[in-house]
């Protein structure tokens, strides 16, 4: 893939170099050791309450689905939300980005991936010629979260909450019909792949979700705390781009 000067500049601002020297034997051995001791993360089984949101969601179109999310009171997260966070982007985009749960800024604005993490994601997408803004389906993404409401104090999602929101995400994927899903962060990966394996073990290869290719990568908020992994995240995006280009 050939990169324009603008794309190279964007990557430089992110702290990513397109070409890096191969790791030394000592570094390679250290990475191998880390991979060996990395343990799976237990995945608690979903426990959705009877009478939740699943009924009827599978047949909803976009307007009905948006209304259902906005009116949802299937779990206790509805009590503290300012806004539901449905998703944003082209409704038939080739790329679909799935994150974890809304944070404070997402709750206030009603849009996923805003603030510094959102800026980093936007820069990563722009480096590939993609945008969440006005564009055609080929160059725009659809961005959604596994949860549509913010957990209090940004705590981790609970299994029941993930289970209640899962039908909404499944229907979004069915309506978008993306060519690639980019799962960002532990809870997005667990929800879609039903796997407790660490992201470090799952990234670097193409998975499948209901027949759609899926690539695992780190959440932008994690990358802000661990900038040394930005290059790995860029590799994941390049892998996803290769899948779309096939």
PDB file of C-alpha atoms in Angstrom:
ATOM      1  CA  UNK A   1       0.000   0.000   0.000  1.00  0.00           C
ATOM      2  CA  UNK A   2       1.351   3.417  -1.004  1.00  0.00           C
ATOM      3  CA  UNK A   3       0.981   6.205   1.531  1.00  0.00           C
ATOM      4  CA  UNK A   4       0.460   9.887   0.780  1.00  0.00           C
ATOM      5  CA  UNK A   5       2.387  12.604   2.611  1.00  0.00           C
ATOM      6  CA  UNK A   6      -0.827  13.493   4.491  1.00  0.00           C
ATOM      7  CA  UNK A   7      -1.294   9.914   5.674  1.00  0.00           C
ATOM      8  CA  UNK A   8       2.337   9.701   6.760  1.00  0.00           C
ATOM      9  CA  UNK A   9       1.944  12.991   8.659  1.00  0.00           C
ATOM     10  CA  UNK A  10      -1.178  11.710  10.437  1.00  0.00           C
ATOM     11  CA  UNK A  11       0.609   8.540  11.453  1.00  0.00           C
ATOM     12  CA  UNK A  12       3.590  10.562  12.644  1.00  0.00           C
ATOM     13  CA  UNK A  13       1.295  12.609  14.916  1.00  0.00           C
ATOM     14  CA  UNK A  14       0.021   9.329  16.336  1.00  0.00           C
ATOM     15  CA  UNK A  15       3.553   8.186  17.090  1.00  0.00           C
ATOM     16  CA  UNK A  16       3.463   5.462  14.434  1.00  0.00           C
ATOM     17  CA  UNK A  17       6.291   4.791  12.020  1.00  0.00           C
ATOM     18  CA  UNK A  18       5.486   2.902   8.836  1.00  0.00           C
ATOM     19  CA  UNK A  19       8.785   1.046   8.831  1.00  0.00           C
ATOM     20  CA  UNK A  20      10.487  -0.244  11.935  1.00  0.00           C
ATOM     21  CA  UNK A  21      13.676  -2.310  12.210  1.00  0.00           C
ATOM     22  CA  UNK A  22      13.078  -5.966  13.023  1.00  0.00           C
ATOM     23  CA  UNK A  23      13.269  -6.805  16.738  1.00  0.00           C
ATOM     24  CA  UNK A  24      16.488  -8.103  18.127  1.00  0.00           C
ATOM     25  CA  UNK A  25      16.774 -11.717  19.195  1.00  0.00           C
ATOM     26  CA  UNK A  26      16.510 -10.587  22.808  1.00  0.00           C
ATOM     27  CA  UNK A  27      13.320  -8.575  22.120  1.00  0.00           C
ATOM     28  CA  UNK A  28      11.782 -11.428  20.159  1.00  0.00           C
ATOM     29  CA  UNK A  29      12.484 -13.820  23.004  1.00  0.00           C
ATOM     30  CA  UNK A  30      10.915 -11.399  25.492  1.00  0.00           C
ATOM     31  CA  UNK A  31       7.753 -11.039  23.371  1.00  0.00           C
ATOM     32  CA  UNK A  32       7.521 -14.807  23.048  1.00  0.00           C
ATOM     33  CA  UNK A  33       7.766 -15.179  26.801  1.00  0.00           C
ATOM     34  CA  UNK A  34       5.003 -12.640  27.364  1.00  0.00           C
ATOM     35  CA  UNK A  35       2.738 -14.426  24.899  1.00  0.00           C
ATOM     36  CA  UNK A  36       3.239 -17.752  26.653  1.00  0.00           C
ATOM     37  CA  UNK A  37       2.250 -16.529  30.101  1.00  0.00           C
ATOM     38  CA  UNK A  38      -0.738 -14.515  28.896  1.00  0.00           C
ATOM     39  CA  UNK A  39      -3.830 -16.143  30.404  1.00  0.00           C
ATOM     40  CA  UNK A  40      -7.404 -16.152  29.082  1.00  0.00           C
ATOM     41  CA  UNK A  41      -9.836 -13.759  30.723  1.00  0.00           C
ATOM     42  CA  UNK A  42     -12.875 -15.541  32.200  1.00  0.00           C
ATOM     43  CA  UNK A  43     -16.070 -14.684  30.353  1.00  0.00           C
ATOM     44  CA  UNK A  44     -19.137 -14.701  32.551  1.00  0.00           C
ATOM     45  CA  UNK A  45     -22.193 -16.175  30.831  1.00  0.00           C
ATOM     46  CA  UNK A  46     -24.835 -13.587  29.852  1.00  0.00           C
ATOM     47  CA  UNK A  47     -27.878 -13.494  32.128  1.00  0.00           C
ATOM     48  CA  UNK A  48     -30.494 -11.448  30.311  1.00  0.00           C
ATOM     49  CA  UNK A  49     -33.757 -11.009  32.171  1.00  0.00           C
ATOM     50  CA  UNK A  50     -36.921 -12.461  30.642  1.00  0.00           C
ATOM     51  CA  UNK A  51     -38.925  -9.840  28.786  1.00  0.00           C
ATOM     52  CA  UNK A  52     -35.825  -7.979  27.610  1.00  0.00           C
ATOM     53  CA  UNK A  53     -35.224  -6.323  24.263  1.00  0.00           C
ATOM     54  CA  UNK A  54     -34.647  -9.364  22.050  1.00  0.00           C
ATOM     55  CA  UNK A  55     -38.254  -9.835  20.965  1.00  0.00           C
ATOM     56  CA  UNK A  56     -38.959  -8.076  17.672  1.00  0.00           C
ATOM     57  CA  UNK A  57     -35.513  -6.510  17.254  1.00  0.00           C
ATOM     58  CA  UNK A  58     -34.500  -8.922  14.495  1.00  0.00           C
ATOM     59  CA  UNK A  59     -37.187  -7.509  12.192  1.00  0.00           C
ATOM     60  CA  UNK A  60     -36.604  -3.794  12.863  1.00  0.00           C
ATOM     61  CA  UNK A  61     -35.491  -1.286  10.237  1.00  0.00           C
ATOM     62  CA  UNK A  62     -33.209   1.635  11.090  1.00  0.00           C
ATOM     63  CA  UNK A  63     -35.906   4.064  12.364  1.00  0.00           C
ATOM     64  CA  UNK A  64     -37.573   1.397  14.526  1.00  0.00           C
ATOM     65  CA  UNK A  65     -34.213   0.279  15.901  1.00  0.00           C
ATOM     66  CA  UNK A  66     -33.223   3.823  16.821  1.00  0.00           C
ATOM     67  CA  UNK A  67     -36.527   4.325  18.620  1.00  0.00           C
ATOM     68  CA  UNK A  68     -36.156   1.027  20.471  1.00  0.00           C
ATOM     69  CA  UNK A  69     -32.670   1.943  21.707  1.00  0.00           C
ATOM     70  CA  UNK A  70     -33.778   5.425  22.788  1.00  0.00           C
ATOM     71  CA  UNK A  71     -36.717   3.986  24.743  1.00  0.00           C
ATOM     72  CA  UNK A  72     -34.924   0.940  26.173  1.00  0.00           C
ATOM     73  CA  UNK A  73     -35.281   0.348  29.915  1.00  0.00           C
ATOM     74  CA  UNK A  74     -34.269  -3.323  29.947  1.00  0.00           C
ATOM     75  CA  UNK A  75     -31.472  -2.866  32.506  1.00  0.00           C
ATOM     76  CA  UNK A  76     -30.551  -0.480  35.296  1.00  0.00           C
ATOM     77  CA  UNK A  77     -28.199   1.577  33.097  1.00  0.00           C
ATOM     78  CA  UNK A  78     -31.210   3.509  31.806  1.00  0.00           C
ATOM     79  CA  UNK A  79     -31.574   5.142  35.219  1.00  0.00           C
ATOM     80  CA  UNK A  80     -28.346   7.139  35.006  1.00  0.00           C
ATOM     81  CA  UNK A  81     -27.989   7.920  31.316  1.00  0.00           C
ATOM     82  CA  UNK A  82     -28.195  11.351  29.764  1.00  0.00           C
ATOM     83  CA  UNK A  83     -28.469   9.970  26.228  1.00  0.00           C
ATOM     84  CA  UNK A  84     -28.424   6.570  24.624  1.00  0.00           C
ATOM     85  CA  UNK A  85     -25.515   6.133  22.212  1.00  0.00           C
ATOM     86  CA  UNK A  86     -26.946   4.428  19.154  1.00  0.00           C
ATOM     87  CA  UNK A  87     -24.127   4.770  16.659  1.00  0.00           C
ATOM     88  CA  UNK A  88     -22.990   7.024  13.844  1.00  0.00           C
ATOM     89  CA  UNK A  89     -21.923   6.709  10.219  1.00  0.00           C
ATOM     90  CA  UNK A  90     -23.079   5.386   6.878  1.00  0.00           C
ATOM     91  CA  UNK A  91     -25.835   2.804   7.265  1.00  0.00           C
ATOM     92  CA  UNK A  92     -24.323   0.610   4.538  1.00  0.00           C
ATOM     93  CA  UNK A  93     -20.644   1.310   5.230  1.00  0.00           C
ATOM     94  CA  UNK A  94     -18.013  -1.227   4.224  1.00  0.00           C
ATOM     95  CA  UNK A  95     -16.309  -0.795   7.609  1.00  0.00           C
ATOM     96  CA  UNK A  96     -17.999  -1.246  10.973  1.00  0.00           C
ATOM     97  CA  UNK A  97     -16.157  -0.297  14.159  1.00  0.00           C
ATOM     98  CA  UNK A  98     -17.475  -1.802  17.402  1.00  0.00           C
ATOM     99  CA  UNK A  99     -16.315  -0.345  20.700  1.00  0.00           C
ATOM    100  CA  UNK A 100     -17.103  -1.151  24.303  1.00  0.00           C
ATOM    101  CA  UNK A 101     -19.329   1.201  26.327  1.00  0.00           C
ATOM    102  CA  UNK A 102     -20.049   4.944  26.272  1.00  0.00           C
ATOM    103  CA  UNK A 103     -18.036   7.177  28.533  1.00  0.00           C
ATOM    104  CA  UNK A 104     -18.949  10.541  30.025  1.00  0.00           C
ATOM    105  CA  UNK A 105     -18.507  12.533  26.819  1.00  0.00           C
ATOM    106  CA  UNK A 106     -20.332   9.925  24.737  1.00  0.00           C
ATOM    107  CA  UNK A 107     -23.234   9.987  27.203  1.00  0.00           C
ATOM    108  CA  UNK A 108     -23.465  13.776  27.002  1.00  0.00           C
ATOM    109  CA  UNK A 109     -23.244  13.950  23.215  1.00  0.00           C
ATOM    110  CA  UNK A 110     -25.060  10.722  22.317  1.00  0.00           C
ATOM    111  CA  UNK A 111     -22.278   9.692  19.917  1.00  0.00           C
ATOM    112  CA  UNK A 112     -19.643   6.950  20.242  1.00  0.00           C
ATOM    113  CA  UNK A 113     -15.913   7.639  20.403  1.00  0.00           C
ATOM    114  CA  UNK A 114     -15.677  11.351  21.209  1.00  0.00           C
ATOM    115  CA  UNK A 115     -13.009  13.154  23.201  1.00  0.00           C
ATOM    116  CA  UNK A 116      -9.341  12.222  22.934  1.00  0.00           C
ATOM    117  CA  UNK A 117     -10.037   8.555  22.208  1.00  0.00           C
ATOM    118  CA  UNK A 118     -12.384   9.581  19.423  1.00  0.00           C
ATOM    119  CA  UNK A 119      -9.797  11.955  17.966  1.00  0.00           C
ATOM    120  CA  UNK A 120      -7.248   9.155  17.901  1.00  0.00           C
ATOM    121  CA  UNK A 121      -9.723   6.825  16.190  1.00  0.00           C
ATOM    122  CA  UNK A 122     -10.575   9.512  13.632  1.00  0.00           C
ATOM    123  CA  UNK A 123      -6.874  10.001  12.867  1.00  0.00           C
ATOM    124  CA  UNK A 124      -6.372   6.263  12.434  1.00  0.00           C
ATOM    125  CA  UNK A 125      -9.350   6.076  10.077  1.00  0.00           C
ATOM    126  CA  UNK A 126      -8.246   9.152   8.105  1.00  0.00           C
ATOM    127  CA  UNK A 127      -4.869   7.530   7.544  1.00  0.00           C
ATOM    128  CA  UNK A 128      -6.774   4.827   5.644  1.00  0.00           C
ATOM    129  CA  UNK A 129      -8.919   7.321   3.752  1.00  0.00           C
ATOM    130  CA  UNK A 130     -11.959   6.659   5.971  1.00  0.00           C
ATOM    131  CA  UNK A 131     -14.241   8.976   7.912  1.00  0.00           C
ATOM    132  CA  UNK A 132     -17.289   8.956  10.168  1.00  0.00           C
ATOM    133  CA  UNK A 133     -18.441  12.151   8.444  1.00  0.00           C
ATOM    134  CA  UNK A 134     -20.103  12.797   5.098  1.00  0.00           C
ATOM    135  CA  UNK A 135     -18.810  10.337   2.515  1.00  0.00           C
ATOM    136  CA  UNK A 136     -19.931   7.415   0.402  1.00  0.00           C
ATOM    137  CA  UNK A 137     -20.265   3.898   1.777  1.00  0.00           C
ATOM    138  CA  UNK A 138     -16.782   2.984   0.549  1.00  0.00           C
ATOM    139  CA  UNK A 139     -15.045   5.710   2.551  1.00  0.00           C
ATOM    140  CA  UNK A 140     -17.288   6.050   5.590  1.00  0.00           C
ATOM    141  CA  UNK A 141     -17.537   3.784   8.611  1.00  0.00           C
ATOM    142  CA  UNK A 142     -20.403   2.911  10.908  1.00  0.00           C
ATOM    143  CA  UNK A 143     -19.367   3.123  14.569  1.00  0.00           C
ATOM    144  CA  UNK A 144     -21.297   1.480  17.389  1.00  0.00           C
ATOM    145  CA  UNK A 145     -20.736   0.227  20.936  1.00  0.00           C
ATOM    146  CA  UNK A 146     -21.630  -3.040  22.603  1.00  0.00           C
ATOM    147  CA  UNK A 147     -23.528  -1.028  25.229  1.00  0.00           C
ATOM    148  CA  UNK A 148     -25.839   1.830  24.330  1.00  0.00           C
ATOM    149  CA  UNK A 149     -25.833   3.417  27.815  1.00  0.00           C
ATOM    150  CA  UNK A 150     -22.947   4.561  29.988  1.00  0.00           C
ATOM    151  CA  UNK A 151     -22.114   2.415  33.035  1.00  0.00           C
ATOM    152  CA  UNK A 152     -21.840   4.509  36.230  1.00  0.00           C
ATOM    153  CA  UNK A 153     -18.377   6.002  36.752  1.00  0.00           C
ATOM    154  CA  UNK A 154     -17.245   4.192  33.567  1.00  0.00           C
ATOM    155  CA  UNK A 155     -17.119   0.840  35.354  1.00  0.00           C
ATOM    156  CA  UNK A 156     -16.835  -2.379  33.360  1.00  0.00           C
ATOM    157  CA  UNK A 157     -20.054  -3.646  31.744  1.00  0.00           C
ATOM    158  CA  UNK A 158     -21.861  -6.410  33.583  1.00  0.00           C
ATOM    159  CA  UNK A 159     -22.841  -9.654  31.789  1.00  0.00           C
ATOM    160  CA  UNK A 160     -26.576  -8.922  32.041  1.00  0.00           C
ATOM    161  CA  UNK A 161     -26.094  -5.452  30.548  1.00  0.00           C
ATOM    162  CA  UNK A 162     -24.123  -6.840  27.633  1.00  0.00           C
ATOM    163  CA  UNK A 163     -26.751  -9.519  27.076  1.00  0.00           C
ATOM    164  CA  UNK A 164     -29.616  -7.010  27.036  1.00  0.00           C
ATOM    165  CA  UNK A 165     -27.846  -4.769  24.496  1.00  0.00           C
ATOM    166  CA  UNK A 166     -26.581  -7.597  22.284  1.00  0.00           C
ATOM    167  CA  UNK A 167     -29.724  -7.835  20.078  1.00  0.00           C
ATOM    168  CA  UNK A 168     -29.348  -4.153  19.177  1.00  0.00           C
ATOM    169  CA  UNK A 169     -25.752  -4.639  18.046  1.00  0.00           C
ATOM    170  CA  UNK A 170     -26.587  -7.836  16.151  1.00  0.00           C
ATOM    171  CA  UNK A 171     -29.338  -6.021  14.244  1.00  0.00           C
ATOM    172  CA  UNK A 172     -27.052  -3.080  13.478  1.00  0.00           C
ATOM    173  CA  UNK A 173     -24.514  -5.454  11.942  1.00  0.00           C
ATOM    174  CA  UNK A 174     -27.251  -7.168   9.923  1.00  0.00           C
ATOM    175  CA  UNK A 175     -28.498  -3.830   8.577  1.00  0.00           C
ATOM    176  CA  UNK A 176     -25.064  -2.414   7.767  1.00  0.00           C
ATOM    177  CA  UNK A 177     -23.813  -5.641   6.133  1.00  0.00           C
ATOM    178  CA  UNK A 178     -20.172  -4.502   6.438  1.00  0.00           C
ATOM    179  CA  UNK A 179     -17.260  -6.052   4.580  1.00  0.00           C
ATOM    180  CA  UNK A 180     -15.162  -5.882   7.767  1.00  0.00           C
ATOM    181  CA  UNK A 181     -15.799  -5.507  11.496  1.00  0.00           C
ATOM    182  CA  UNK A 182     -13.092  -3.891  13.626  1.00  0.00           C
ATOM    183  CA  UNK A 183     -13.607  -4.954  17.256  1.00  0.00           C
ATOM    184  CA  UNK A 184     -11.874  -2.488  19.568  1.00  0.00           C
ATOM    185  CA  UNK A 185     -11.287  -3.431  23.174  1.00  0.00           C
ATOM    186  CA  UNK A 186     -11.827  -6.378  25.486  1.00  0.00           C
ATOM    187  CA  UNK A 187     -15.611  -6.217  25.875  1.00  0.00           C
ATOM    188  CA  UNK A 188     -16.273  -5.687  22.174  1.00  0.00           C
ATOM    189  CA  UNK A 189     -14.119  -8.719  21.419  1.00  0.00           C
ATOM    190  CA  UNK A 190     -15.766 -10.849  24.102  1.00  0.00           C
ATOM    191  CA  UNK A 191     -19.253  -9.882  22.941  1.00  0.00           C
ATOM    192  CA  UNK A 192     -18.623 -10.654  19.288  1.00  0.00           C
ATOM    193  CA  UNK A 193     -16.289 -13.647  19.489  1.00  0.00           C
ATOM    194  CA  UNK A 194     -17.480 -15.106  22.810  1.00  0.00           C
ATOM    195  CA  UNK A 195     -13.843 -15.562  23.732  1.00  0.00           C
ATOM    196  CA  UNK A 196     -11.927 -14.843  26.910  1.00  0.00           C
ATOM    197  CA  UNK A 197      -8.573 -14.876  25.143  1.00  0.00           C
ATOM    198  CA  UNK A 198      -6.531 -11.677  25.607  1.00  0.00           C
ATOM    199  CA  UNK A 199      -6.492  -9.254  22.696  1.00  0.00           C
ATOM    200  CA  UNK A 200      -2.773  -9.874  22.259  1.00  0.00           C
ATOM    201  CA  UNK A 201      -3.532 -13.486  21.336  1.00  0.00           C
ATOM    202  CA  UNK A 202      -6.497 -12.738  19.083  1.00  0.00           C
ATOM    203  CA  UNK A 203      -5.090  -9.891  17.021  1.00  0.00           C
ATOM    204  CA  UNK A 204      -3.017 -10.433  13.904  1.00  0.00           C
ATOM    205  CA  UNK A 205      -5.461 -12.763  12.159  1.00  0.00           C
ATOM    206  CA  UNK A 206      -8.915 -12.611  10.599  1.00  0.00           C
ATOM    207  CA  UNK A 207     -11.832 -14.025  12.590  1.00  0.00           C
ATOM    208  CA  UNK A 208     -15.438 -14.465  11.491  1.00  0.00           C
ATOM    209  CA  UNK A 209     -18.661 -13.114  12.962  1.00  0.00           C
ATOM    210  CA  UNK A 210     -21.823 -14.443  11.311  1.00  0.00           C
ATOM    211  CA  UNK A 211     -19.889 -14.758   8.057  1.00  0.00           C
ATOM    212  CA  UNK A 212     -18.355 -11.268   8.273  1.00  0.00           C
ATOM    213  CA  UNK A 213     -14.546 -10.980   8.576  1.00  0.00           C
ATOM    214  CA  UNK A 214     -13.559  -9.516  11.941  1.00  0.00           C
ATOM    215  CA  UNK A 215     -10.229  -8.054  13.058  1.00  0.00           C
ATOM    216  CA  UNK A 216      -9.376  -7.518  16.727  1.00  0.00           C
ATOM    217  CA  UNK A 217      -7.446  -4.503  17.968  1.00  0.00           C
ATOM    218  CA  UNK A 218      -6.881  -2.298  21.007  1.00  0.00           C
ATOM    219  CA  UNK A 219      -9.325   0.369  22.128  1.00  0.00           C
ATOM    220  CA  UNK A 220      -8.127   3.947  21.462  1.00  0.00           C
ATOM    221  CA  UNK A 221      -8.447   4.761  25.177  1.00  0.00           C
ATOM    222  CA  UNK A 222      -6.008   1.922  25.886  1.00  0.00           C
ATOM    223  CA  UNK A 223      -3.641   3.266  23.225  1.00  0.00           C
ATOM    224  CA  UNK A 224      -3.631   6.680  24.879  1.00  0.00           C
ATOM    225  CA  UNK A 225      -2.399   4.999  28.064  1.00  0.00           C
ATOM    226  CA  UNK A 226      -0.056   2.624  26.213  1.00  0.00           C
ATOM    227  CA  UNK A 227       1.296   4.493  23.168  1.00  0.00           C
ATOM    228  CA  UNK A 228       3.883   1.765  22.588  1.00  0.00           C
ATOM    229  CA  UNK A 229       1.042  -0.379  21.193  1.00  0.00           C
ATOM    230  CA  UNK A 230      -0.070   2.169  18.573  1.00  0.00           C
ATOM    231  CA  UNK A 231       2.096   0.499  15.937  1.00  0.00           C
ATOM    232  CA  UNK A 232       0.391  -2.834  16.633  1.00  0.00           C
ATOM    233  CA  UNK A 233      -3.022  -1.208  16.299  1.00  0.00           C
ATOM    234  CA  UNK A 234      -1.942   0.266  12.981  1.00  0.00           C
ATOM    235  CA  UNK A 235      -0.934  -3.207  11.818  1.00  0.00           C
ATOM    236  CA  UNK A 236      -4.443  -4.391  12.716  1.00  0.00           C
ATOM    237  CA  UNK A 237      -6.040  -1.632  10.655  1.00  0.00           C
ATOM    238  CA  UNK A 238      -3.807  -2.471   7.716  1.00  0.00           C
ATOM    239  CA  UNK A 239      -4.874  -6.113   8.002  1.00  0.00           C
ATOM    240  CA  UNK A 240      -8.523  -5.037   7.933  1.00  0.00           C
ATOM    241  CA  UNK A 241      -7.832  -2.863   4.885  1.00  0.00           C
ATOM    242  CA  UNK A 242      -6.317  -5.843   3.104  1.00  0.00           C
ATOM    243  CA  UNK A 243      -9.482  -7.861   3.774  1.00  0.00           C
ATOM    244  CA  UNK A 244     -11.715  -5.113   2.367  1.00  0.00           C
ATOM    245  CA  UNK A 245      -9.514  -4.787  -0.730  1.00  0.00           C
ATOM    246  CA  UNK A 246      -9.799  -8.467  -1.633  1.00  0.00           C
TER     247      UNK A 246
END
